[in-house]
Amino acid sequence: DNKKVWALNVVDRASRFHHVGILHDKSTLAVTNALDRFWLPWAGVPGQFVTDLGPEFRSDEFVAWCEGHGAKVWHASVEAPWQNGLAERAGAIFKGIFRKVVSDHQCSTAVELDFAAATTCVAMNDRINESGYSPSQWVIGRCPRRAGSLLTNRVADHLPEHDAADIHPDFMRRSAFLATARLAQLRLDVDVQLRRAELARARSQPGSLRLGPGDVVYFYRETKAKNSKLLLKRWHGPATVIGIDGT
């Protein structure tokens, strides 16, 4: 129903671990209560908070709360939004996945919205990023086992989980939340990579390339599809250079 939902978006700069908590209102008290509830108990007090210029972060109460916890506060400048770019980008990704989960499963109650937010964070934190590890792995040192997962060496020890959908109807719905969130994350990754490819520019002209035998290359070629007149234009490779024509 396009109802606006307030949420607190927190990202750890080192691990990229991300958590979002649904708020009842956009106030300093709601923000500090959320931090006390879902971030500080397990992650501790950060050395510094980097926030936007929202009134809930610029208030004297928030500054006093940070001082009381021994944390510095850095408010990103309006002229330099990149200073808070990590949280802004994570928030944008979260919104896209969260909207998909809420829309597909028609979430309306506070409990469903809370679980949709938590499920979205699970999908984001379990994703292996450019570092070769997921934020969850950086934080807890391993891939978390999710309920109902078949990726275990001892499936027999977890057989009751696979009957949970028949015993607890809500379990199937919650599992579907996670499946939707992961699929939305995958589609978003593909869109980002395609967008980067579209905006990429050639870094060198073909004439400036210096290739030699043994080099690994990709090459672009137009070929006809088998048993068809359709002309296919695609990249091939990787291939190894075995010689240079004319040398």
Tab-separated table of C-alpha atoms in Angstrom:
chain	number	residue	atom	x	y	z
A	1	ASP	CA	0.000	0.000	0.000
A	2	ASN	CA	3.072	2.264	-0.419
A	3	LYS	CA	3.215	2.921	3.315
A	4	LYS	CA	6.471	4.575	4.363
A	5	VAL	CA	8.627	2.557	6.772
A	6	TRP	CA	11.433	4.098	8.820
A	7	ALA	CA	14.564	2.026	9.249
A	8	LEU	CA	18.083	2.357	10.669
A	9	ASN	CA	20.805	1.287	8.254
A	10	VAL	CA	24.152	0.244	9.827
A	11	VAL	CA	27.215	-1.021	7.915
A	12	ASP	CA	30.578	-2.067	9.333
A	13	ARG	CA	33.281	-0.417	7.234
A	14	ALA	CA	35.836	-3.228	7.629
A	15	SER	CA	33.710	-6.330	6.960
A	16	ARG	CA	30.778	-4.703	5.078
A	17	PHE	CA	28.468	-6.538	7.494
A	18	HIS	CA	25.062	-4.910	7.179
A	19	HIS	CA	22.052	-4.712	9.454
A	20	VAL	CA	18.783	-2.817	9.178
A	21	GLY	CA	16.312	-2.333	12.007
A	22	ILE	CA	12.733	-1.192	11.475
A	23	LEU	CA	11.902	1.919	13.547
A	24	HIS	CA	8.550	3.088	14.857
A	25	ASP	CA	9.487	6.713	14.197
A	26	LYS	CA	12.410	8.806	12.990
A	27	SER	CA	13.667	10.070	16.331
A	28	THR	CA	16.983	10.030	18.168
A	29	LEU	CA	15.512	7.831	20.900
A	30	ALA	CA	14.344	5.260	18.338
A	31	VAL	CA	17.823	5.244	16.727
A	32	THR	CA	19.758	4.831	19.984
A	33	ASN	CA	17.338	2.158	21.243
A	34	ALA	CA	17.821	0.230	17.994
A	35	LEU	CA	21.612	0.444	18.274
A	36	ASP	CA	21.452	-0.730	21.896
A	37	ARG	CA	19.243	-3.631	20.844
A	38	PHE	CA	20.698	-5.055	17.605
A	39	TRP	CA	24.243	-3.738	17.158
A	40	LEU	CA	26.114	-2.962	20.383
A	41	PRO	CA	25.407	-6.278	22.216
A	42	TRP	CA	27.373	-8.351	19.681
A	43	ALA	CA	29.561	-5.856	17.769
A	44	GLY	CA	30.423	-3.490	20.576
A	45	VAL	CA	30.775	0.263	20.307
A	46	PRO	CA	32.373	1.436	17.047
A	47	GLY	CA	35.238	3.875	17.166
A	48	GLN	CA	33.329	6.283	14.945
A	49	PHE	CA	29.821	6.747	13.570
A	50	VAL	CA	29.587	8.211	10.056
A	51	THR	CA	26.061	9.495	9.495
A	52	ASP	CA	24.090	11.687	7.157
A	53	LEU	CA	22.651	15.032	8.211
A	54	GLY	CA	19.323	13.672	9.394
A	55	PRO	CA	17.934	15.503	12.447
A	56	GLU	CA	18.021	12.278	14.460
A	57	PHE	CA	21.823	12.228	14.101
A	58	ARG	CA	22.467	15.963	14.502
A	59	SER	CA	20.560	16.250	17.767
A	60	ASP	CA	22.270	17.002	21.067
A	61	GLU	CA	20.821	13.770	22.456
A	62	PHE	CA	22.583	11.631	19.836
A	63	VAL	CA	25.897	13.433	20.321
A	64	ALA	CA	25.574	12.959	24.087
A	65	TRP	CA	24.763	9.255	23.612
A	66	CYS	CA	27.876	8.786	21.469
A	67	GLU	CA	30.027	10.672	23.967
A	68	GLY	CA	28.689	8.485	26.741
A	69	HIS	CA	29.761	5.395	24.775
A	70	GLY	CA	33.154	6.821	23.815
A	71	ALA	CA	32.397	6.993	20.084
A	72	LYS	CA	33.153	9.828	17.687
A	73	VAL	CA	30.545	11.216	15.297
A	74	TRP	CA	31.273	12.320	11.735
A	75	HIS	CA	28.453	13.960	9.812
A	76	ALA	CA	28.885	13.602	6.050
A	77	SER	CA	28.859	16.945	4.294
A	78	VAL	CA	26.118	17.851	1.862
A	79	GLU	CA	28.820	18.800	-0.655
A	80	ALA	CA	30.592	15.439	-0.204
A	81	PRO	CA	27.969	12.649	-0.113
A	82	TRP	CA	30.690	10.104	-0.914
A	83	GLN	CA	31.818	10.393	2.720
A	84	ASN	CA	28.852	8.218	3.654
A	85	GLY	CA	28.789	6.346	0.348
A	86	LEU	CA	29.236	2.894	1.896
A	87	ALA	CA	26.033	3.142	3.930
A	88	GLU	CA	24.141	4.934	1.162
A	89	ARG	CA	24.942	2.224	-1.387
A	90	ALA	CA	24.127	-0.579	1.049
A	91	GLY	CA	20.858	1.161	1.862
A	92	ALA	CA	19.940	1.456	-1.811
A	93	ILE	CA	20.615	-2.250	-2.379
A	94	PHE	CA	18.607	-3.112	0.733
A	95	LYS	CA	15.622	-1.075	-0.466
A	96	GLY	CA	15.548	-2.828	-3.822
A	97	ILE	CA	15.618	-6.320	-2.307
A	98	PHE	CA	13.297	-5.400	0.575
A	99	ARG	CA	10.657	-3.986	-1.777
A	100	LYS	CA	10.772	-7.192	-3.838
A	101	VAL	CA	10.265	-9.397	-0.763
A	102	VAL	CA	7.453	-7.230	0.627
A	103	SER	CA	5.718	-7.026	-2.766
A	104	ASP	CA	5.961	-10.720	-3.666
A	105	HIS	CA	4.775	-11.933	-0.252
A	106	GLN	CA	2.359	-9.096	0.525
A	107	CYS	CA	3.892	-8.252	3.880
A	108	SER	CA	1.701	-5.941	5.930
A	109	THR	CA	2.140	-6.628	9.637
A	110	ALA	CA	5.015	-5.343	11.769
A	111	VAL	CA	6.219	-8.913	12.349
A	112	GLU	CA	6.336	-9.635	8.611
A	113	LEU	CA	8.168	-6.381	7.877
A	114	ASP	CA	10.730	-7.132	10.588
A	115	PHE	CA	11.337	-10.600	9.172
A	116	ALA	CA	11.496	-9.263	5.611
A	117	ALA	CA	14.180	-6.792	6.711
A	118	ALA	CA	16.123	-9.503	8.562
A	119	THR	CA	15.883	-11.858	5.582
A	120	THR	CA	17.117	-9.156	3.223
A	121	CYS	CA	20.142	-8.582	5.458
A	122	VAL	CA	20.842	-12.335	5.491
A	123	ALA	CA	20.896	-12.415	1.685
A	124	MET	CA	23.236	-9.421	1.564
A	125	ASN	CA	25.580	-10.650	4.307
A	126	ASP	CA	25.836	-14.158	2.833
A	127	ARG	CA	26.824	-12.857	-0.599
A	128	ILE	CA	30.485	-13.393	-1.489
A	129	ASN	CA	31.864	-10.030	-2.575
A	130	GLU	CA	34.998	-8.865	-4.365
A	131	SER	CA	37.198	-9.874	-1.415
A	132	GLY	CA	36.376	-13.544	-2.009
A	133	TYR	CA	34.470	-13.801	1.266
A	134	SER	CA	31.047	-12.816	2.492
A	135	PRO	CA	30.524	-10.270	5.292
A	136	SER	CA	29.192	-13.127	7.441
A	137	GLN	CA	32.442	-15.027	6.959
A	138	TRP	CA	34.505	-11.985	7.920
A	139	VAL	CA	32.483	-11.516	11.107
A	140	ILE	CA	31.953	-15.065	12.415
A	141	GLY	CA	34.673	-16.893	10.491
A	142	ARG	CA	32.474	-19.330	8.576
A	143	CYS	CA	29.381	-19.610	6.376
A	144	PRO	CA	26.320	-19.595	8.636
A	145	ARG	CA	24.069	-22.644	8.337
A	146	ARG	CA	20.534	-21.625	7.489
A	147	ALA	CA	17.423	-23.527	8.528
A	148	GLY	CA	16.373	-26.102	5.941
A	149	SER	CA	19.682	-26.024	4.092
A	150	LEU	CA	20.755	-29.243	2.375
A	151	LEU	CA	24.396	-28.151	2.295
A	152	THR	CA	25.514	-30.300	5.212
A	153	ASN	CA	27.549	-33.470	5.536
A	154	ARG	CA	25.039	-35.027	7.924
A	155	VAL	CA	21.590	-34.513	6.433
A	156	ALA	CA	20.203	-37.283	8.656
A	157	ASP	CA	20.879	-35.147	11.725
A	158	HIS	CA	18.603	-32.423	10.382
A	159	LEU	CA	15.695	-34.419	8.978
A	160	PRO	CA	13.093	-32.704	11.211
A	161	GLU	CA	13.920	-29.415	9.506
A	162	HIS	CA	12.788	-30.753	6.130
A	163	ASP	CA	9.390	-31.743	7.550
A	164	ALA	CA	8.928	-28.353	9.193
A	165	ALA	CA	6.876	-27.048	6.271
A	166	ASP	CA	4.186	-29.663	7.009
A	167	ILE	CA	4.271	-29.155	10.770
A	168	HIS	CA	4.692	-25.367	10.837
A	169	PRO	CA	2.994	-23.663	7.862
A	170	ASP	CA	4.770	-20.409	8.681
A	171	PHE	CA	8.152	-22.064	8.076
A	172	MET	CA	7.489	-22.429	4.335
A	173	ARG	CA	6.527	-18.761	4.088
A	174	ARG	CA	9.689	-17.664	5.875
A	175	SER	CA	11.822	-19.889	3.654
A	176	ALA	CA	10.172	-18.313	0.626
A	177	PHE	CA	11.154	-14.878	1.974
A	178	LEU	CA	14.814	-15.881	1.938
A	179	ALA	CA	14.570	-17.465	-1.524
A	180	THR	CA	13.046	-14.260	-2.923
A	181	ALA	CA	15.706	-12.099	-1.265
A	182	ARG	CA	18.555	-14.224	-2.624
A	183	LEU	CA	17.103	-14.229	-6.133
A	184	ALA	CA	16.674	-10.453	-6.014
A	185	GLN	CA	20.297	-10.112	-4.855
A	186	LEU	CA	21.475	-12.291	-7.747
A	187	ARG	CA	19.516	-10.283	-10.302
A	188	LEU	CA	20.884	-7.067	-8.859
A	189	ASP	CA	24.453	-8.377	-9.159
A	190	VAL	CA	23.857	-9.228	-12.824
A	191	ASP	CA	22.372	-5.785	-13.496
A	192	VAL	CA	25.373	-4.089	-11.886
A	193	GLN	CA	27.859	-6.104	-13.936
A	194	LEU	CA	25.973	-5.411	-17.179
A	195	ARG	CA	25.829	-1.725	-16.329
A	196	ARG	CA	29.564	-1.621	-15.707
A	197	ALA	CA	30.195	-3.374	-19.013
A	198	GLU	CA	28.014	-0.861	-20.870
A	199	LEU	CA	29.850	2.097	-19.352
A	200	ALA	CA	33.323	0.613	-19.742
A	201	ARG	CA	35.661	2.090	-22.317
A	202	ALA	CA	38.495	0.382	-24.145
A	203	ARG	CA	41.741	1.074	-22.339
A	204	SER	CA	43.924	0.557	-25.421
A	205	GLN	CA	43.644	0.474	-29.179
A	206	PRO	CA	44.074	-2.876	-30.971
A	207	GLY	CA	47.128	-1.535	-32.766
A	208	SER	CA	48.924	-0.888	-29.492
A	209	LEU	CA	48.544	-4.445	-28.226
A	210	ARG	CA	51.728	-6.445	-28.041
A	211	LEU	CA	50.799	-10.090	-28.030
A	212	GLY	CA	53.164	-13.016	-28.141
A	213	PRO	CA	52.977	-16.801	-28.160
A	214	GLY	CA	51.660	-18.100	-24.880
A	215	ASP	CA	49.514	-15.063	-24.044
A	216	VAL	CA	45.941	-15.759	-22.942
A	217	VAL	CA	43.356	-13.739	-24.885
A	218	TYR	CA	39.650	-13.381	-25.627
A	219	PHE	CA	38.549	-12.683	-29.198
A	220	TYR	CA	35.381	-11.421	-30.854
A	221	ARG	CA	34.071	-13.273	-33.884
A	222	GLU	CA	30.971	-13.438	-36.053
A	223	THR	CA	29.873	-17.005	-36.787
A	224	LYS	CA	26.790	-18.647	-38.194
A	225	ALA	CA	24.720	-20.829	-35.911
A	226	LYS	CA	24.718	-24.529	-36.735
A	227	ASN	CA	22.001	-25.450	-39.274
A	228	SER	CA	20.866	-21.851	-39.381
A	229	LYS	CA	21.538	-18.621	-41.259
A	230	LEU	CA	21.501	-16.681	-37.992
A	231	LEU	CA	24.709	-14.683	-37.532
A	232	LEU	CA	26.047	-14.865	-33.993
A	233	LYS	CA	28.301	-12.105	-32.688
A	234	ARG	CA	30.014	-13.090	-29.461
A	235	TRP	CA	33.235	-13.252	-27.518
A	236	HIS	CA	35.196	-16.491	-27.374
A	237	GLY	CA	37.912	-17.663	-25.021
A	238	PRO	CA	40.036	-17.899	-23.111
A	239	ALA	CA	42.453	-18.906	-25.872
A	240	THR	CA	46.233	-19.134	-26.095
A	241	VAL	CA	48.211	-17.296	-28.762
A	242	ILE	CA	50.334	-19.805	-30.695
A	243	GLY	CA	51.805	-17.420	-33.240
A	244	ILE	CA	51.547	-13.987	-34.861
A	245	ASP	CA	50.597	-13.772	-38.533
A	246	GLY	CA	53.377	-12.197	-40.606
A	247	THR	CA	56.194	-12.762	-38.113
